[in-house]
PDB file of C-alpha atoms in Angstrom:
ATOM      1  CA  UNK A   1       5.377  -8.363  -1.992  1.00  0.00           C
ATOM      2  CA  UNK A   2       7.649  -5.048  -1.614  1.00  0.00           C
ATOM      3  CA  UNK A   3       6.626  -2.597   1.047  1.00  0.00           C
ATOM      4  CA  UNK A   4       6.401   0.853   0.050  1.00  0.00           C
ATOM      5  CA  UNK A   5       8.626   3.273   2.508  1.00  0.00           C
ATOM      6  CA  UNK A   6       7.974   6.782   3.754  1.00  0.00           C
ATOM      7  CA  UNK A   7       9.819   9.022   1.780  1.00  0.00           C
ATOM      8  CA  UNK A   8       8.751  12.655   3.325  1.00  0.00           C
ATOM      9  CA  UNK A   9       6.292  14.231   5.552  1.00  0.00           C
ATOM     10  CA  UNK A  10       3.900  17.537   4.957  1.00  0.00           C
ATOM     11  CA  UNK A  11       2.058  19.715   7.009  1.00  0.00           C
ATOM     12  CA  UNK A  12      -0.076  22.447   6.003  1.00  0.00           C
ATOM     13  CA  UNK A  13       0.861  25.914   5.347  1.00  0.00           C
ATOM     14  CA  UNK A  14      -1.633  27.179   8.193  1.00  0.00           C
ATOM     15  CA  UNK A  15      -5.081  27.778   8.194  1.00  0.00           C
ATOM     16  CA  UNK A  16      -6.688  30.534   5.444  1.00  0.00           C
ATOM     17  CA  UNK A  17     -10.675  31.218   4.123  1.00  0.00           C
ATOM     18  CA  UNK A  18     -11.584  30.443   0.763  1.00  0.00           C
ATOM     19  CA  UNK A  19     -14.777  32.298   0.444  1.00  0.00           C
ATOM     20  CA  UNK A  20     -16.649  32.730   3.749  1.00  0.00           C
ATOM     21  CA  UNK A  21     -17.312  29.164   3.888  1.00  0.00           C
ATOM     22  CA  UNK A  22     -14.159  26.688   3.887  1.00  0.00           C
ATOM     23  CA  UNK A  23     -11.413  27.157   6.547  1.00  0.00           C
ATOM     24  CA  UNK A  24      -8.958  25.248   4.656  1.00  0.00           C
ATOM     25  CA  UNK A  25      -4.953  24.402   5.097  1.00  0.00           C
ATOM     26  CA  UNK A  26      -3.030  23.855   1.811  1.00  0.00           C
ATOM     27  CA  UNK A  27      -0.968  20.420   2.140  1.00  0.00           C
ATOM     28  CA  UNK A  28      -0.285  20.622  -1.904  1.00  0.00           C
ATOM     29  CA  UNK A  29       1.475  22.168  -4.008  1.00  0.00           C
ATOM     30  CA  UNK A  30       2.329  23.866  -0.698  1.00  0.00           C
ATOM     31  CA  UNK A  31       6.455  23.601  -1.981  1.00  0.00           C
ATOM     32  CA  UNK A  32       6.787  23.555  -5.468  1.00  0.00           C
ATOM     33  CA  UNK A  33       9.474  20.555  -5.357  1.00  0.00           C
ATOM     34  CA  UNK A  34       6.143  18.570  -4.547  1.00  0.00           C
ATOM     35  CA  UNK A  35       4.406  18.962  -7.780  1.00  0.00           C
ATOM     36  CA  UNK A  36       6.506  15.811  -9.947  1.00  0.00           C
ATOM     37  CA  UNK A  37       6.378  13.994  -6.290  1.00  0.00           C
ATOM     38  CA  UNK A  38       2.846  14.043  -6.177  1.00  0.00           C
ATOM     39  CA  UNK A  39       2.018  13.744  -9.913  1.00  0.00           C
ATOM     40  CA  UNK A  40      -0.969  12.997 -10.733  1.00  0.00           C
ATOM     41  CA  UNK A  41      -2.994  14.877  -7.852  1.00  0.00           C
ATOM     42  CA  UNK A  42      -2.236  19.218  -8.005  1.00  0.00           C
ATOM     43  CA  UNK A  43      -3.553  20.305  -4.901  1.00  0.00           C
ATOM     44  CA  UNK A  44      -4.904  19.325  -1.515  1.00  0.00           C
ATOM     45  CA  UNK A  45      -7.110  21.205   0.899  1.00  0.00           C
ATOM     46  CA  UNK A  46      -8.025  20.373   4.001  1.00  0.00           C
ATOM     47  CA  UNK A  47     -10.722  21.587   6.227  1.00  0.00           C
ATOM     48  CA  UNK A  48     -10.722  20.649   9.482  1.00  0.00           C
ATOM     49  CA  UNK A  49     -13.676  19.629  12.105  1.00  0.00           C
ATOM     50  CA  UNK A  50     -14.888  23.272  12.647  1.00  0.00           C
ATOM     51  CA  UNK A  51     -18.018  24.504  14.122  1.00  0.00           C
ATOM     52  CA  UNK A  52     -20.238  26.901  12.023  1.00  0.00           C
ATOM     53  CA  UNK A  53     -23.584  28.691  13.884  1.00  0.00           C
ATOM     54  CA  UNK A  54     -26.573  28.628  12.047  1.00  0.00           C
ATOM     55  CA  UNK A  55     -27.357  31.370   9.089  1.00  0.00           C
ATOM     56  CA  UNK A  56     -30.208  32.283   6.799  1.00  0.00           C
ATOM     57  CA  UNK A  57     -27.284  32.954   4.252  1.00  0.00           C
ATOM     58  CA  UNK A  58     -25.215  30.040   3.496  1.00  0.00           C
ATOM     59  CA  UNK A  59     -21.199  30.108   3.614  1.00  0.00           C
ATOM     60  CA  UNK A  60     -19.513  29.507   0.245  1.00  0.00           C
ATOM     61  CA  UNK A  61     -17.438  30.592  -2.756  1.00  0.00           C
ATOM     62  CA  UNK A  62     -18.839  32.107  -5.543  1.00  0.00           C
ATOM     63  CA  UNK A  63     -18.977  31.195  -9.427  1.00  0.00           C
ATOM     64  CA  UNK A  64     -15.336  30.829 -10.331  1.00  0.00           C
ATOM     65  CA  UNK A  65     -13.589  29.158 -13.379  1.00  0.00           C
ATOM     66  CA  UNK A  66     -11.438  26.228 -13.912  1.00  0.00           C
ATOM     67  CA  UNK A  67      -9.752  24.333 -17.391  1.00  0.00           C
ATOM     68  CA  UNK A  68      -7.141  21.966 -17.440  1.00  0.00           C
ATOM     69  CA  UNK A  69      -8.039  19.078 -14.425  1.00  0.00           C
ATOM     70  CA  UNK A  70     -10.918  17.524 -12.122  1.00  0.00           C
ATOM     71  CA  UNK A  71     -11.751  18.601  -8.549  1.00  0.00           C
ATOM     72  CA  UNK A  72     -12.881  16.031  -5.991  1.00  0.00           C
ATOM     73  CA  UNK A  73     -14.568  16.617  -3.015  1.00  0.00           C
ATOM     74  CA  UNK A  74     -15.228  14.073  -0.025  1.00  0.00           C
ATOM     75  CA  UNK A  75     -17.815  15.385   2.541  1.00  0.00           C
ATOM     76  CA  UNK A  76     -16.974  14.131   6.121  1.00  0.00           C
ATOM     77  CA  UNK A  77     -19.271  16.289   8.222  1.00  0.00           C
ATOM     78  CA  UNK A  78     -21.756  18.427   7.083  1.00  0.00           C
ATOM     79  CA  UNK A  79     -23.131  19.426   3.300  1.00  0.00           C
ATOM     80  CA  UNK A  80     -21.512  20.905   0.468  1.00  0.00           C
ATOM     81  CA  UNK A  81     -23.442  21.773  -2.437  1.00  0.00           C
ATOM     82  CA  UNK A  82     -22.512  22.465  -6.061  1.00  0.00           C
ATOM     83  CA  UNK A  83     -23.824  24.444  -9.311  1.00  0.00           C
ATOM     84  CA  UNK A  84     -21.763  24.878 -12.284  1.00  0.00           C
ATOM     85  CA  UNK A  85     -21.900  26.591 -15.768  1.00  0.00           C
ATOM     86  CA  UNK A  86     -23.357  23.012 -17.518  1.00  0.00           C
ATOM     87  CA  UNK A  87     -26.484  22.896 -15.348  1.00  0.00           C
ATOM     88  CA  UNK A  88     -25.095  20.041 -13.306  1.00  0.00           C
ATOM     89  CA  UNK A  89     -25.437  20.952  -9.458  1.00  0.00           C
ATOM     90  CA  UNK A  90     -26.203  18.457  -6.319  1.00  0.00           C
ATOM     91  CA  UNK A  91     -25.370  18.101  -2.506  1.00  0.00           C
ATOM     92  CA  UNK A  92     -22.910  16.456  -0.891  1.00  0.00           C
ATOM     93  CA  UNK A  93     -23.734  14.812   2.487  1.00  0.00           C
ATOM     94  CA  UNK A  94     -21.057  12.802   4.744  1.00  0.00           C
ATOM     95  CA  UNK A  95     -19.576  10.037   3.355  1.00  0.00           C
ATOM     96  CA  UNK A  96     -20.509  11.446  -0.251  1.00  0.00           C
ATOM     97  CA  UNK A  97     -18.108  12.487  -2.960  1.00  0.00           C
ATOM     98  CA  UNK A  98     -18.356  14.866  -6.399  1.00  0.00           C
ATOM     99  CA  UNK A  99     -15.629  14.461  -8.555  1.00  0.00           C
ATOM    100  CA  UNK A 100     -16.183  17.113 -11.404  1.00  0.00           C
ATOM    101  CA  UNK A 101     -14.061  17.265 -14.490  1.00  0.00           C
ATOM    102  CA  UNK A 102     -13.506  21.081 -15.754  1.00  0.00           C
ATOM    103  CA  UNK A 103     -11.351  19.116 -19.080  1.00  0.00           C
ATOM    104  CA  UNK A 104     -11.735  22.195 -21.418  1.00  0.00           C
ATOM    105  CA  UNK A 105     -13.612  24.928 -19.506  1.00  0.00           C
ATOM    106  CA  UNK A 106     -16.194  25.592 -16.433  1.00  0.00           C
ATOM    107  CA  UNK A 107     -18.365  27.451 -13.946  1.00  0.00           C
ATOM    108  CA  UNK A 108     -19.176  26.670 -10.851  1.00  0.00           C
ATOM    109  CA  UNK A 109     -19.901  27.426  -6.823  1.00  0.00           C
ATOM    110  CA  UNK A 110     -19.484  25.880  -4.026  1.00  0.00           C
ATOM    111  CA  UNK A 111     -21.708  26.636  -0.990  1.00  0.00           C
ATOM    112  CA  UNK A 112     -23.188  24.802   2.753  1.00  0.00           C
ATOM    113  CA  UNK A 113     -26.454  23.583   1.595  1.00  0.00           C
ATOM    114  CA  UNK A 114     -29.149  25.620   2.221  1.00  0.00           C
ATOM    115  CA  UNK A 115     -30.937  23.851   4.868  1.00  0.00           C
ATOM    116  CA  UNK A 116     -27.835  22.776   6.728  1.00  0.00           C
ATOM    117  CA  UNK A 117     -27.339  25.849   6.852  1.00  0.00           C
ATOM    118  CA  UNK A 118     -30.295  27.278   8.985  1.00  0.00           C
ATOM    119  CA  UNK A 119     -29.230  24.420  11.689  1.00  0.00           C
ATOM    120  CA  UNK A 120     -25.320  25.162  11.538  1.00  0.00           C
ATOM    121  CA  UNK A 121     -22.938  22.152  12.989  1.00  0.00           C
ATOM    122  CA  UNK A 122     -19.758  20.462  12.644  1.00  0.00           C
ATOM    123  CA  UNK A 123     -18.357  20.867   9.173  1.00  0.00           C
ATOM    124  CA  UNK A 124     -15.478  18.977   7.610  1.00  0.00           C
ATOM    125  CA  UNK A 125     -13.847  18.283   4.090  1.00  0.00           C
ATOM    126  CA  UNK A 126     -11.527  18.025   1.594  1.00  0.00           C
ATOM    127  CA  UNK A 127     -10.941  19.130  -1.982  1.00  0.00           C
ATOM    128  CA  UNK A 128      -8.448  17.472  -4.310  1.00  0.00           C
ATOM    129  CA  UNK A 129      -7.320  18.821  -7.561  1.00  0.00           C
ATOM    130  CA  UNK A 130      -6.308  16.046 -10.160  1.00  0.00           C
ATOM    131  CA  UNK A 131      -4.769  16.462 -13.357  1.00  0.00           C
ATOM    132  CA  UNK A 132      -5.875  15.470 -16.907  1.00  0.00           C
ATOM    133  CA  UNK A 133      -3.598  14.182 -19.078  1.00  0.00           C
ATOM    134  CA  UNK A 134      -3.035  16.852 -22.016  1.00  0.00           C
ATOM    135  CA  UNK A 135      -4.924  14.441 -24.670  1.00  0.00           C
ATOM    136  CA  UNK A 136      -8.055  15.050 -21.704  1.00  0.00           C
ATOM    137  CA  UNK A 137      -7.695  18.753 -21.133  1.00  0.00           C
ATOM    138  CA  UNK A 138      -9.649  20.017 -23.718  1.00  0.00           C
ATOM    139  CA  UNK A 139     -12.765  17.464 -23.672  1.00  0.00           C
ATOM    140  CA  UNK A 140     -16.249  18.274 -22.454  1.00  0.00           C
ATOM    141  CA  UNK A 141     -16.966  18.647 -18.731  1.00  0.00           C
ATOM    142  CA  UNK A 142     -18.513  15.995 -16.551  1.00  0.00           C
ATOM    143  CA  UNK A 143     -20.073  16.015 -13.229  1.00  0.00           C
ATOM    144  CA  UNK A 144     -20.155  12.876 -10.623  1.00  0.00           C
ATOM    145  CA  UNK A 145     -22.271  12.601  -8.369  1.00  0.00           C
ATOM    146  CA  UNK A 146     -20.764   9.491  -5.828  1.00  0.00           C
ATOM    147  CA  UNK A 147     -23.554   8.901  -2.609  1.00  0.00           C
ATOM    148  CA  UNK A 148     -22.102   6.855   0.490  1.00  0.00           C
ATOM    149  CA  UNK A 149     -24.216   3.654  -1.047  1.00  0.00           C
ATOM    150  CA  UNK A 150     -22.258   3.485  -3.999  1.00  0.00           C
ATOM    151  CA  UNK A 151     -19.019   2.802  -2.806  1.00  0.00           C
ATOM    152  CA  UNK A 152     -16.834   0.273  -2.660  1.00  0.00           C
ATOM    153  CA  UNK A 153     -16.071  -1.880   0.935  1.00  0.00           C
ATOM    154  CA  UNK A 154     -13.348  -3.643   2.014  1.00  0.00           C
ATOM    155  CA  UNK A 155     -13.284  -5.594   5.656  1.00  0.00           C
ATOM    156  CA  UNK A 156     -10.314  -5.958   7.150  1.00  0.00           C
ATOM    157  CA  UNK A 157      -8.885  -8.628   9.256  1.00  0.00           C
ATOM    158  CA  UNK A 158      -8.393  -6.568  12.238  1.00  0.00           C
ATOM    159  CA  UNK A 159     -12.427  -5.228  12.084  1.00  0.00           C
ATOM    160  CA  UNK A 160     -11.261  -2.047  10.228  1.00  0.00           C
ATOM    161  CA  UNK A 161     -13.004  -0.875   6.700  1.00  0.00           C
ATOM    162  CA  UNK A 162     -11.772   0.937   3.774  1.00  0.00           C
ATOM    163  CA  UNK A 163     -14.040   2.780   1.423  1.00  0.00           C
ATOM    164  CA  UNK A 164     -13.331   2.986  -2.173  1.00  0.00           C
ATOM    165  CA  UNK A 165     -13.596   6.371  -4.305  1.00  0.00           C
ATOM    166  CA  UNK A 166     -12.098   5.230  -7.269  1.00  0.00           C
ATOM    167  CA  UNK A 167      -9.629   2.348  -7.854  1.00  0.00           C
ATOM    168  CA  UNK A 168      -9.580  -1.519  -6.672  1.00  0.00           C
ATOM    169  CA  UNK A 169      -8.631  -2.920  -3.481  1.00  0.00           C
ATOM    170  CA  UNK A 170      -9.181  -7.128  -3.056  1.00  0.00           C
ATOM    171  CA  UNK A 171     -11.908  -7.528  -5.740  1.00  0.00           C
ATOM    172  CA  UNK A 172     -14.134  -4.421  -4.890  1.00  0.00           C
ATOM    173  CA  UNK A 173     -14.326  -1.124  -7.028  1.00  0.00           C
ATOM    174  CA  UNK A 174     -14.720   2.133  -6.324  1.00  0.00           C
ATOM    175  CA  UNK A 175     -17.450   4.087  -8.543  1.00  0.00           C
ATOM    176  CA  UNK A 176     -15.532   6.865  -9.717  1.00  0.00           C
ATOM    177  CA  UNK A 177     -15.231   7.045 -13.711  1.00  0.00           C
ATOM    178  CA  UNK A 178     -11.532   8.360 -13.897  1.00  0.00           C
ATOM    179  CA  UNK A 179      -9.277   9.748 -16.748  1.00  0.00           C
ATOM    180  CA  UNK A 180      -5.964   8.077 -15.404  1.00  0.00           C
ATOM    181  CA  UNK A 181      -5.801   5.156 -12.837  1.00  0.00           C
ATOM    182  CA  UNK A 182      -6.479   6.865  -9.678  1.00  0.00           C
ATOM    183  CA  UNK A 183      -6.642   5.166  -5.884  1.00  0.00           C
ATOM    184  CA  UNK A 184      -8.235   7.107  -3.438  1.00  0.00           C
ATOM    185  CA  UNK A 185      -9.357   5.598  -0.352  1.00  0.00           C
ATOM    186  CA  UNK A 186     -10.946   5.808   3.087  1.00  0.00           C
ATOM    187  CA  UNK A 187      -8.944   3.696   5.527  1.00  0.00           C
ATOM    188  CA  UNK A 188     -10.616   2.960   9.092  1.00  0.00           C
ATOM    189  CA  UNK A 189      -8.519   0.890  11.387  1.00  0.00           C
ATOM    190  CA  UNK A 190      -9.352  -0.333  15.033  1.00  0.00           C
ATOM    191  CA  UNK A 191      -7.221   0.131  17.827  1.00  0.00           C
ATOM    192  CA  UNK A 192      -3.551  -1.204  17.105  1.00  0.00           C
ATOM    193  CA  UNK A 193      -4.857  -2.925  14.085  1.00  0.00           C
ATOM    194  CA  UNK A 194      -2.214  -3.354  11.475  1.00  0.00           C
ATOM    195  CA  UNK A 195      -3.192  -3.654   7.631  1.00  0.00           C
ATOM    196  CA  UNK A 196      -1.518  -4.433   4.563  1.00  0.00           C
ATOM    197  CA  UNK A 197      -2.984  -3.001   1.160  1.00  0.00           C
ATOM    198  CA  UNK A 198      -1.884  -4.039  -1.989  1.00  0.00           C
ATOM    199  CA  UNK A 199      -1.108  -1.106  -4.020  1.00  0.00           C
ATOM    200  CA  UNK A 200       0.137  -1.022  -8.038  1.00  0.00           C
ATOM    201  CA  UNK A 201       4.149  -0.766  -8.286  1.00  0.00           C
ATOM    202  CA  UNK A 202       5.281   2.530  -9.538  1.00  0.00           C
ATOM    203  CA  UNK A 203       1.758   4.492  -8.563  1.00  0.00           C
ATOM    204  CA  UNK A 204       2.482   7.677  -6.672  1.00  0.00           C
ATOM    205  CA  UNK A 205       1.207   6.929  -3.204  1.00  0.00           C
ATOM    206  CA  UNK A 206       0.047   8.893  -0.549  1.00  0.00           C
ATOM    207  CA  UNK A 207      -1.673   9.242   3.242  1.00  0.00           C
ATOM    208  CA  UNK A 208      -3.140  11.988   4.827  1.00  0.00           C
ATOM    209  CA  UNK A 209      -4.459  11.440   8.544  1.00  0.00           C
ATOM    210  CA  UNK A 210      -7.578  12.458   9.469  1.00  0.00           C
ATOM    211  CA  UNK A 211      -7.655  10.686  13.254  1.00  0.00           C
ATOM    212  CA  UNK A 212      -5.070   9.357  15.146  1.00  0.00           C
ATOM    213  CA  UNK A 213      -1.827   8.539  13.787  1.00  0.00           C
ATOM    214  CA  UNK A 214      -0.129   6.017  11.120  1.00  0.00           C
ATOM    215  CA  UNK A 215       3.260   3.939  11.663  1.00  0.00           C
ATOM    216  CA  UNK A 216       4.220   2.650   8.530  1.00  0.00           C
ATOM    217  CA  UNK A 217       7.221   1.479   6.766  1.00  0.00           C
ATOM    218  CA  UNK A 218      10.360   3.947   7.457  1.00  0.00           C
ATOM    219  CA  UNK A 219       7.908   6.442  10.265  1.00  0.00           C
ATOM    220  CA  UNK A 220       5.034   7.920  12.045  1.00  0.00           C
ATOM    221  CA  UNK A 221       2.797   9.843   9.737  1.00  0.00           C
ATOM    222  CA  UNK A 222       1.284  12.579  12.295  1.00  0.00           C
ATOM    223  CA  UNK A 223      -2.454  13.862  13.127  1.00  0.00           C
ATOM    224  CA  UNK A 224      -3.160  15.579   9.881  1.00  0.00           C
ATOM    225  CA  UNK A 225      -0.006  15.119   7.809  1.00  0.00           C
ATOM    226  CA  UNK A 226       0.695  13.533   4.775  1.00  0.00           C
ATOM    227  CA  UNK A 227       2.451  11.014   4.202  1.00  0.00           C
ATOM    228  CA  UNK A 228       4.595  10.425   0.471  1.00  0.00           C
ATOM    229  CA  UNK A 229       6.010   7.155  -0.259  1.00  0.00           C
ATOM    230  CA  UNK A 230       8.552   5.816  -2.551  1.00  0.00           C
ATOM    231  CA  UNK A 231       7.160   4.744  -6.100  1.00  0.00           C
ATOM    232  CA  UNK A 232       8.666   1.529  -5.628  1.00  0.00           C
ATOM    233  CA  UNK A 233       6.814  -1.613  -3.941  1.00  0.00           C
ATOM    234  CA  UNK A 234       3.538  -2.980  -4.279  1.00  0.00           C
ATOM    235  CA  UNK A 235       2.590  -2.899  -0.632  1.00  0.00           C
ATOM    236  CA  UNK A 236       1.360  -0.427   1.983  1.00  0.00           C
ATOM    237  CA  UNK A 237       1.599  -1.337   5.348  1.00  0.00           C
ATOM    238  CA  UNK A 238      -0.398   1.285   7.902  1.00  0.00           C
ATOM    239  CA  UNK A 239      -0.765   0.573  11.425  1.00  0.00           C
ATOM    240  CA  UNK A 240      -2.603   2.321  13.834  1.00  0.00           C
ATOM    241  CA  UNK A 241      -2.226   3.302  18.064  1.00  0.00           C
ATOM    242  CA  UNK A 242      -4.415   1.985  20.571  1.00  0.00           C
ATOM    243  CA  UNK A 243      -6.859   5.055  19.907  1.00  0.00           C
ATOM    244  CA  UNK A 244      -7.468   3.538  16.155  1.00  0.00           C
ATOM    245  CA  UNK A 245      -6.535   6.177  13.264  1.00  0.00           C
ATOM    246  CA  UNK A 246      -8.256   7.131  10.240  1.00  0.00           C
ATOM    247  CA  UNK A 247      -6.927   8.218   6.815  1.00  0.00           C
ATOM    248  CA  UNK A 248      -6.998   9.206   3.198  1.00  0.00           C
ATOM    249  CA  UNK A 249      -5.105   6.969   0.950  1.00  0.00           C
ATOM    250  CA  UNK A 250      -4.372   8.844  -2.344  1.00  0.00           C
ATOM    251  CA  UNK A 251      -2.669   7.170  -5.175  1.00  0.00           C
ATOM    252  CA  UNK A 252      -2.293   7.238  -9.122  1.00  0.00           C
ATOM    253  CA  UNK A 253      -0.436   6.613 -11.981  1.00  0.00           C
ATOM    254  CA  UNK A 254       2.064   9.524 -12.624  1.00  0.00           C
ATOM    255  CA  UNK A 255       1.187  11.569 -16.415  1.00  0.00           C
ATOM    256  CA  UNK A 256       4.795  12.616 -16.431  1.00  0.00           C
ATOM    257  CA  UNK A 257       3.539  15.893 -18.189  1.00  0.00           C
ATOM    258  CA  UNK A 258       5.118  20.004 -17.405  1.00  0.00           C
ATOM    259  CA  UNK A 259       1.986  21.686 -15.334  1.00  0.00           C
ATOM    260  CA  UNK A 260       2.054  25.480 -15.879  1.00  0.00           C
ATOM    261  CA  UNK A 261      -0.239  26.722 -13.096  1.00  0.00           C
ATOM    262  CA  UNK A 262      -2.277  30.256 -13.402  1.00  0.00           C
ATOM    263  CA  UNK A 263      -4.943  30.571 -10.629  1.00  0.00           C
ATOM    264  CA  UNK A 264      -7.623  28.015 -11.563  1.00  0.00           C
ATOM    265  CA  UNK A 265      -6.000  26.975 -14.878  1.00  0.00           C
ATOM    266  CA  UNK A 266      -3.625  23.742 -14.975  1.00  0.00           C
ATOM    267  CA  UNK A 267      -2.073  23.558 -18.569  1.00  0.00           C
ATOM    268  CA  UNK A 268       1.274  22.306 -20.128  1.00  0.00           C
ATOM    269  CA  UNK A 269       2.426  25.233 -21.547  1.00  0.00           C
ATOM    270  CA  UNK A 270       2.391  28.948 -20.998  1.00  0.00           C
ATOM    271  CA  UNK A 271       0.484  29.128 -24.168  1.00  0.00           C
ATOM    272  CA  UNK A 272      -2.168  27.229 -23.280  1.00  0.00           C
ATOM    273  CA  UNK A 273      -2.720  29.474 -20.170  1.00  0.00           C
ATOM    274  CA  UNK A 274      -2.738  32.486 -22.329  1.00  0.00           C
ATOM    275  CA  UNK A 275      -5.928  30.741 -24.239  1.00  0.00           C
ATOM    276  CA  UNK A 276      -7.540  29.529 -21.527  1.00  0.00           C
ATOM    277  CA  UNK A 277      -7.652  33.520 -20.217  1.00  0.00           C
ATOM    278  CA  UNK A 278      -8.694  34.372 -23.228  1.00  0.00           C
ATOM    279  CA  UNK A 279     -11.267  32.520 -23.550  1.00  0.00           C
ATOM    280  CA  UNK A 280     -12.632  32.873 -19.913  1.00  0.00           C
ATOM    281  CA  UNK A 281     -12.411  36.454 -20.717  1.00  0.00           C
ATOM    282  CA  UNK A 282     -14.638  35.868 -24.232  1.00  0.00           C
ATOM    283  CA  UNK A 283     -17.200  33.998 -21.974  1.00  0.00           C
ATOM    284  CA  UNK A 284     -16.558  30.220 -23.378  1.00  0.00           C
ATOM    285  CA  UNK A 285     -16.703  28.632 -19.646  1.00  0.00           C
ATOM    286  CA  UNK A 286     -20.528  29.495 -19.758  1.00  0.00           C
ATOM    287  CA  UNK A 287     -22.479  32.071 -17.649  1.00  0.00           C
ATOM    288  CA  UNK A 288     -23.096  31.130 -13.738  1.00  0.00           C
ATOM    289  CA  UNK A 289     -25.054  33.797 -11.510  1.00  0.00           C
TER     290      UNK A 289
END
């Protein structure tokens, strides 16, 4: 086995509102240098534990487009729920996930569930932005719905878990139907508990930290920092302080494909960004009040 080492450390780019519902700081593509680094995953937005009072008119953004990748949300604290342009919709309560797949064009809204709402409470998240590989881009759009029971569990040695999104970890499976191999996991460890999670060679690899801290091969990966590692090595060794640490373990197979950005469009060339306006504009994504 080859431990993975630390290659660089993020932070986010401070704290902004998307919408009037999702205090978010932007760990990726914060610096553009990142985007081949972090191949296959586009962007990363974190919303801290924060404290909303209760309201008759729930927090949110409103109906908004996207083509060219998938956008996962994991629901820590509170509820998140969803309606897009193909009549999909549902909630997302802690320990839940939606991984929705715009491929060639869609709708949709994100909003604090109604009834959560009227009570108000801690609230925390975080939204991912993976790319399709250009073959994907332009299929049909798909909408997973992942609940806390479905996922995949992994004990640890030391008395820590880690949940399973999507990818394999010692036998178990997460339940999240992906385009390209993708690892994304949930990693709780106890107090100065020390893990080692066998990860595929050449995978892009990542940690965020949600609690605590991480010391892992080559440094300290700070209270809400990420963490990018070397391609190279088919181990991750995380280890946490006598407080115990949790974090986000995000990993995939690199597509190796140019991403032309534009807003909520993720193409490979300029061309394609052009259409995909184009047909926004001509009312292809669908209609979403």
């Amino acid at each position: 086995m080859t431990t993975r080492t630390l290659s660089q450390i993020v932070s986010g780019d401070g704290f902004h509102w998307v919408g009037d519902g999702f205090y978010v700081t932007q760990l990726l593509p914060g610096n553009p240098s990142l985007q081949e680094i972090a191949d296959p995953f586009l962007l990363m937005d974190y919303h801290p534990v924060k404290e909303y009072p209760p309201t008759d008119r729930p927090r949110g953004v409103g109906a908004h487009p996207h083509r060219g990748f998938e956008t996962v949300t994991l629901a820590f604290e509170g509820a998140v729920q969803h309606h897009d342009s193909t009549g999909g919709g549902g909630i997302i309560f802690p320990g839940d996930a939606q991984w929705m797949t715009a491929a060639k064009g869609i709708l949709h809204k994100e909003y604090h569930e109604v009834e959560w709402a009227k009570q108000g409470g801690r609230f925390h998240m975080m939204q991912l932005w993976v790319n399709l590989p250009s073959y994907d881009k332009m299929n049909e759009p798909r909408y997973q719905a992942l609940t806390a029971e479905q996922m995949g569990k992994v004990k640890l040695n030391g008395g820590g878990t880690v949940t399973l999104y999507s990818g394999e970890l010692d036998g178990e499976k997460g339940p999240a139907l992906t385009h390209t191999p993708i690892e994304l996991w949930d990693v709780q460890l106890s107090a100065n508990e020390s893990t080692e999670l066998a990860v595929p060679d050449g995978h892009t690899m990542m940690v965020f930290v949600l609690d605590g801290s991480i010391e892992t091969e080559g440094g300290t990966i700070g209270h809400e920092q990420l963490g990018i590692f070397e391609r190279s090595g088919d181990q991750l060794t995380l280890t946490a302080p006598e407080t115990g640490a949790r974090a986000i373990v995000l990993g995939g197979e690199p597509i190796g494909e140019p991403v032309i950005f534009y807003g909520p469009f993720a193409m490979n060339t300029e061309r394609e960004i052009v259409q995909a306006i184009q047909d926004f504009n001509a009312g292809t994504f669908g209609h979403l009040v």
